[in-house]
CSV table of C-alpha atoms and ligand atoms in Angstrom, one decimal:
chain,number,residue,atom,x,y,z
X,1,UNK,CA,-75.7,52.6,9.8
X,2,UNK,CA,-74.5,49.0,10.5
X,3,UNK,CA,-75.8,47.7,14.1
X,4,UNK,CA,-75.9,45.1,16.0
X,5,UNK,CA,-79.3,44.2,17.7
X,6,UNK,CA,-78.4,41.0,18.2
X,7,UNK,CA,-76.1,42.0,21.1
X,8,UNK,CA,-78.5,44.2,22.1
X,9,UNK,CA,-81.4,41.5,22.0
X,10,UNK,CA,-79.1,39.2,23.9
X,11,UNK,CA,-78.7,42.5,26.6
X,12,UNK,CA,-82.3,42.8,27.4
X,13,UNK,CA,-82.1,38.9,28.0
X,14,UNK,CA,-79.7,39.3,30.3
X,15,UNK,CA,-80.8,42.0,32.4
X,16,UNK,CA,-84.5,41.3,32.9
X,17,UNK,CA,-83.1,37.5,34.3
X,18,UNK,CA,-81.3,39.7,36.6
X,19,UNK,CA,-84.2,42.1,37.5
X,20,UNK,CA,-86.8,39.0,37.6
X,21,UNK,CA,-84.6,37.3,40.4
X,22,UNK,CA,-84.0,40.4,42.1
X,23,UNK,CA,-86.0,43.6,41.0
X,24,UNK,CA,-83.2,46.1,43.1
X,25,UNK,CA,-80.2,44.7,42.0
X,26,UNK,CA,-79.5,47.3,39.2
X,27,UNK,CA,-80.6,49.9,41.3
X,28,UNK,CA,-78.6,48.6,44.3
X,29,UNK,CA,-75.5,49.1,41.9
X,30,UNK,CA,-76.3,52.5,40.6
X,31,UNK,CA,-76.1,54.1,44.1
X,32,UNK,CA,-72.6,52.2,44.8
X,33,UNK,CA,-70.0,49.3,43.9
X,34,UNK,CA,-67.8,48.0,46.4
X,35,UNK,CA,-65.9,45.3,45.3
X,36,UNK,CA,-63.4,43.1,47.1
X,37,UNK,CA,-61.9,42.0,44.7
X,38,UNK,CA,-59.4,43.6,41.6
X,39,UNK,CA,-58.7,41.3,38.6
X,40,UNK,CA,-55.9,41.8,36.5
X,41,UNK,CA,-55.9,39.5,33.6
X,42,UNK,CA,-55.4,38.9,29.9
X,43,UNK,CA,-57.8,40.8,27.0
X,44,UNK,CA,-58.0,37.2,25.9
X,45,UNK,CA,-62.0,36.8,24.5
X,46,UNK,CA,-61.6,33.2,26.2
X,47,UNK,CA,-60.8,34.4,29.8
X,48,UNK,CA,-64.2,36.4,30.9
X,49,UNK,CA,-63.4,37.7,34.4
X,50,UNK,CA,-66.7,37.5,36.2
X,51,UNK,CA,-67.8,34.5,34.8
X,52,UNK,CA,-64.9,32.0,35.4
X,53,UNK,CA,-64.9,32.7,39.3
X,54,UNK,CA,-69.0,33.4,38.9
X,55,UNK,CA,-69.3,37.0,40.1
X,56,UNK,CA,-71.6,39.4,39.5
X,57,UNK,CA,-71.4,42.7,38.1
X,58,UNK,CA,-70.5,45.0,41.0
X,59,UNK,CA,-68.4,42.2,42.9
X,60,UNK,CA,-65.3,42.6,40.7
X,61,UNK,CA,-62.8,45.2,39.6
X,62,UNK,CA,-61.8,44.3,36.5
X,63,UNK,CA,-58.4,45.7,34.4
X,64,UNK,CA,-57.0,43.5,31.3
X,65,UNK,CA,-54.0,43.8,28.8
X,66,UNK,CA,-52.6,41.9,26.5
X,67,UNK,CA,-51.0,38.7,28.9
X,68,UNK,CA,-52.0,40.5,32.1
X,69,UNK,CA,-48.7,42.6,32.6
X,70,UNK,CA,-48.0,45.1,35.7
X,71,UNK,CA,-46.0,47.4,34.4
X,72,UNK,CA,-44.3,50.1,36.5
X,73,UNK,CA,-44.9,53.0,33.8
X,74,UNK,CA,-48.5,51.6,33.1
X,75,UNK,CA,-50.5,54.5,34.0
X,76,UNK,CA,-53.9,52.7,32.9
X,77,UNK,CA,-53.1,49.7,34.9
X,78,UNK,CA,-51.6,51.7,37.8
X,79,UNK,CA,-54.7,53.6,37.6
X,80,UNK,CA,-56.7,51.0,37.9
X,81,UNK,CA,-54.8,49.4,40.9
X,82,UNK,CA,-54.6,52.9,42.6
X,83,UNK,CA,-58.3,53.2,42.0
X,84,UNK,CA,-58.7,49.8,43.7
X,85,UNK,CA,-56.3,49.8,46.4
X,86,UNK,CA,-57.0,53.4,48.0
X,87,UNK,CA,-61.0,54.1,47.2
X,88,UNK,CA,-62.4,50.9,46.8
X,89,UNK,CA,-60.2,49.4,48.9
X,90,UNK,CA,-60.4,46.1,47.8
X,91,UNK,CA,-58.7,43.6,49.7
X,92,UNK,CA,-57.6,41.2,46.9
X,93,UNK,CA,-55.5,41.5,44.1
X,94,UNK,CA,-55.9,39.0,41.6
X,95,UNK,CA,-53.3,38.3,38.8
X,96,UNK,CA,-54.9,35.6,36.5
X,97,UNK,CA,-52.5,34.5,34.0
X,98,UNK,CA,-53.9,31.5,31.5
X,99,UNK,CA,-52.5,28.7,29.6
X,100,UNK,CA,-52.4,29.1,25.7
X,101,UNK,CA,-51.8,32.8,26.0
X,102,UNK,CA,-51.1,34.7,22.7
X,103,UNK,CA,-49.2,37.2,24.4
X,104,UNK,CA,-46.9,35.1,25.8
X,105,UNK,CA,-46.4,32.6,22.6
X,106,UNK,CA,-45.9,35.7,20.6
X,107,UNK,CA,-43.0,37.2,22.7
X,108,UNK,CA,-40.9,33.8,22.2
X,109,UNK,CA,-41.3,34.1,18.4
X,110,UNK,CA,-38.6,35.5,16.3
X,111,UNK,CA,-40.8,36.6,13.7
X,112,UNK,CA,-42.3,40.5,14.1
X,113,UNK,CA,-45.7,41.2,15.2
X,114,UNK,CA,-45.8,45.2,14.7
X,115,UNK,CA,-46.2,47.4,17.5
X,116,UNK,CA,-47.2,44.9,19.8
X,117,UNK,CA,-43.5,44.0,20.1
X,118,UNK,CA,-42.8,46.7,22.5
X,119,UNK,CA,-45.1,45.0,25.1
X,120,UNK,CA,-44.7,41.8,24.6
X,121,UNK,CA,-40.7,42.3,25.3
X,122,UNK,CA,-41.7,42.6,28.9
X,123,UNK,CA,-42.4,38.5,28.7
X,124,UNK,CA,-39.2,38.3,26.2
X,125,UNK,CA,-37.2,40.0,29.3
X,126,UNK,CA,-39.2,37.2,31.7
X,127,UNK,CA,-37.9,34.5,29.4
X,128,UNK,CA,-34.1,35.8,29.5
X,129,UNK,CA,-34.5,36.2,33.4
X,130,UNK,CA,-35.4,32.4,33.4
X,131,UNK,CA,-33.7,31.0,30.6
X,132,UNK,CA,-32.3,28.4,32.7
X,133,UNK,CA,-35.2,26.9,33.8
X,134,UNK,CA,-36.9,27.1,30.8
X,135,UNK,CA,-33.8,25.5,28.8
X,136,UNK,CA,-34.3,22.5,31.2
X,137,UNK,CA,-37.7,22.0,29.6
X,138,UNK,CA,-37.5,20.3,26.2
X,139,UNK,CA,-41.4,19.5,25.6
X,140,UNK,CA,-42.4,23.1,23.7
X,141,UNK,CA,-45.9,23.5,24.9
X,142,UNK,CA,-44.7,22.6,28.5
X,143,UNK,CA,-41.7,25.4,28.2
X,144,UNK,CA,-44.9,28.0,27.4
X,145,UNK,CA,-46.8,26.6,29.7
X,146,UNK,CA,-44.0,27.4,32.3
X,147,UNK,CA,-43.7,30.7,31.1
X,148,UNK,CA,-47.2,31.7,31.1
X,149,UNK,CA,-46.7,30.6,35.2
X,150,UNK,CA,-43.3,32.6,35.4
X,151,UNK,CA,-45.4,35.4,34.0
X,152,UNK,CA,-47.9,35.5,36.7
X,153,UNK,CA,-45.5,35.4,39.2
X,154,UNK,CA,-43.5,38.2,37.6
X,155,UNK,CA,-46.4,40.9,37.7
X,156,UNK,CA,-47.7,39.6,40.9
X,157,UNK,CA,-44.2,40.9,42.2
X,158,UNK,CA,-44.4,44.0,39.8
X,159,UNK,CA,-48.1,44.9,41.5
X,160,UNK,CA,-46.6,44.6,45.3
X,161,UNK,CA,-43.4,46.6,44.4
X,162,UNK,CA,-46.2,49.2,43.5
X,163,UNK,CA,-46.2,52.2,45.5
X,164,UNK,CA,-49.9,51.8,46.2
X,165,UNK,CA,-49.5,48.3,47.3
X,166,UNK,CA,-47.0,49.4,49.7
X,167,UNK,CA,-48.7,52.1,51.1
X,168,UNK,CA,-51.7,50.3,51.1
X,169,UNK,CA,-49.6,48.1,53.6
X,170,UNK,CA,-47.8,50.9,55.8
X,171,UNK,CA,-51.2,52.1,56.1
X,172,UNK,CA,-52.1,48.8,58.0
X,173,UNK,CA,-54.4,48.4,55.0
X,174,UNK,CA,-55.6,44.2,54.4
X,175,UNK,CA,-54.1,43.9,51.0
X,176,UNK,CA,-53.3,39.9,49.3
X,177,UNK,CA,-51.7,40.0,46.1
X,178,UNK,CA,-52.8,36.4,44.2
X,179,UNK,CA,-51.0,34.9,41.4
X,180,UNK,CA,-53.6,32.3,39.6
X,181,UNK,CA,-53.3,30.4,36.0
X,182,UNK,CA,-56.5,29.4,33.7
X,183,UNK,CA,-56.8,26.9,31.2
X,184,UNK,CA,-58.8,27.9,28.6
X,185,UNK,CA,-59.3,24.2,27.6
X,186,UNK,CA,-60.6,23.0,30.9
X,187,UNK,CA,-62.1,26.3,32.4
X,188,UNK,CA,-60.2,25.3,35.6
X,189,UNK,CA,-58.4,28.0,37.7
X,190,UNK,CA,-54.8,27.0,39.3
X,191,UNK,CA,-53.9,28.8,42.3
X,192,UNK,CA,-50.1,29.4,41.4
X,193,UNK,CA,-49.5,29.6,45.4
X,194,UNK,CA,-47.4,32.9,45.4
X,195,UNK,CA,-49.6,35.0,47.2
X,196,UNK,CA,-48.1,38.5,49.2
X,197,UNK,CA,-49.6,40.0,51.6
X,198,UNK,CA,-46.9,41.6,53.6
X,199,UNK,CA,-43.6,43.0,52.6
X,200,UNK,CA,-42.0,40.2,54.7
X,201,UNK,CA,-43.9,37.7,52.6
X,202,UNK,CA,-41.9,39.5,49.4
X,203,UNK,CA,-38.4,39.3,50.9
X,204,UNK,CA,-39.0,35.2,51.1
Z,301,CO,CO1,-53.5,35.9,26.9
């Protein structure tokens, strides 16, 4: 049998530093989580949720796709939302897009990348939508930097024209909607400043 105790060596590591600074946190998390905050963000190995905004297990709801899409007939990532919205009640929603994003390079390729296609056309549809402004930008890695932002924005609009975001909302329920970018080569987070938070803030 092939393992690999050096993950688990690296495990105990990790939670006896927990336990040594504070001997009930595991236990503490056992009984309950209550998070405020959902993340929705790219599987990408170099965008670790809780570490790049330094949250601790139990302070973050965490669902991740290839380039952080909301899609409407996404019943994992609905799932997930519905899960955070109406138990949890969390009262942020984070979309976190990032720079350099496979996902989103991929999709303006020509060339085929199997089944992954089929997902990836989501972005290829965001690229048509915009194709204006992204024609306007000659410098390539600027054009998929742009896109990796339109992106964000797209499935920050996708998540709020969720029926669990809106009634989350009719509910009176305190519900924001973020749309942030990372880059991977600085570890800085850009807050795209397209937050929702009302259904008047979407008609804008
Ligand atoms: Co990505």
């Amino acid at each position: 049998m092939i393992t690999l105790p050096h993950l688990f060596e690296n495990n105990k590591k990790w939670a006896s530093e927990i336990s040594a600074a504070n001997p009930d946190f595991f236990s503490g998390l056992a009984a309950q989580q209550s998070p405020e905050y959902l993340w929705i963000g790219c599987s990408d190995s170099r965008v670790p949720a809780n570490e790049i905004v330094g949250l601790l297990p139990g302070e973050l709801f965490v669902h991740r796709n290839i380039a952080n899409l909301v899609i409407h007939t996404d019943m994992n990532c609905l799932s997930v939302l519905q899960y955070a919205v109406d138990i949890l009640k969390v009262k942020h929603v984070i979309v976190c897009g990032h720079y350099g994003c496979g996902g989103v390079m991929a999709a303006m390729e020509d060339r085929p990348h199997g089944l992954v296609d089929n997902w990836l056309r989501h972005i290829r549809d965001i690229q048509q939508r915009h194709g204006r402004i992204l024609e306007c930008i000659e410098n390539e890695p600027e054009r998929i930097r742009r896109l990796c932002e339109l992106n964000v924005v797209e499935q920050v609009i996708n998540a709020v024209n969720t029926t669990i975001i809106k009634d989350g909302w009719k509910r009176g329920q305190h519900i924001v909607v973020h749309g942030w970018i990372y880059d991977i080569a600085d570890g800085m987070l850009k807050d795209l400043g397209v937050s929702i938070s009302s259904p008047a803030d979407l008609s804008l």
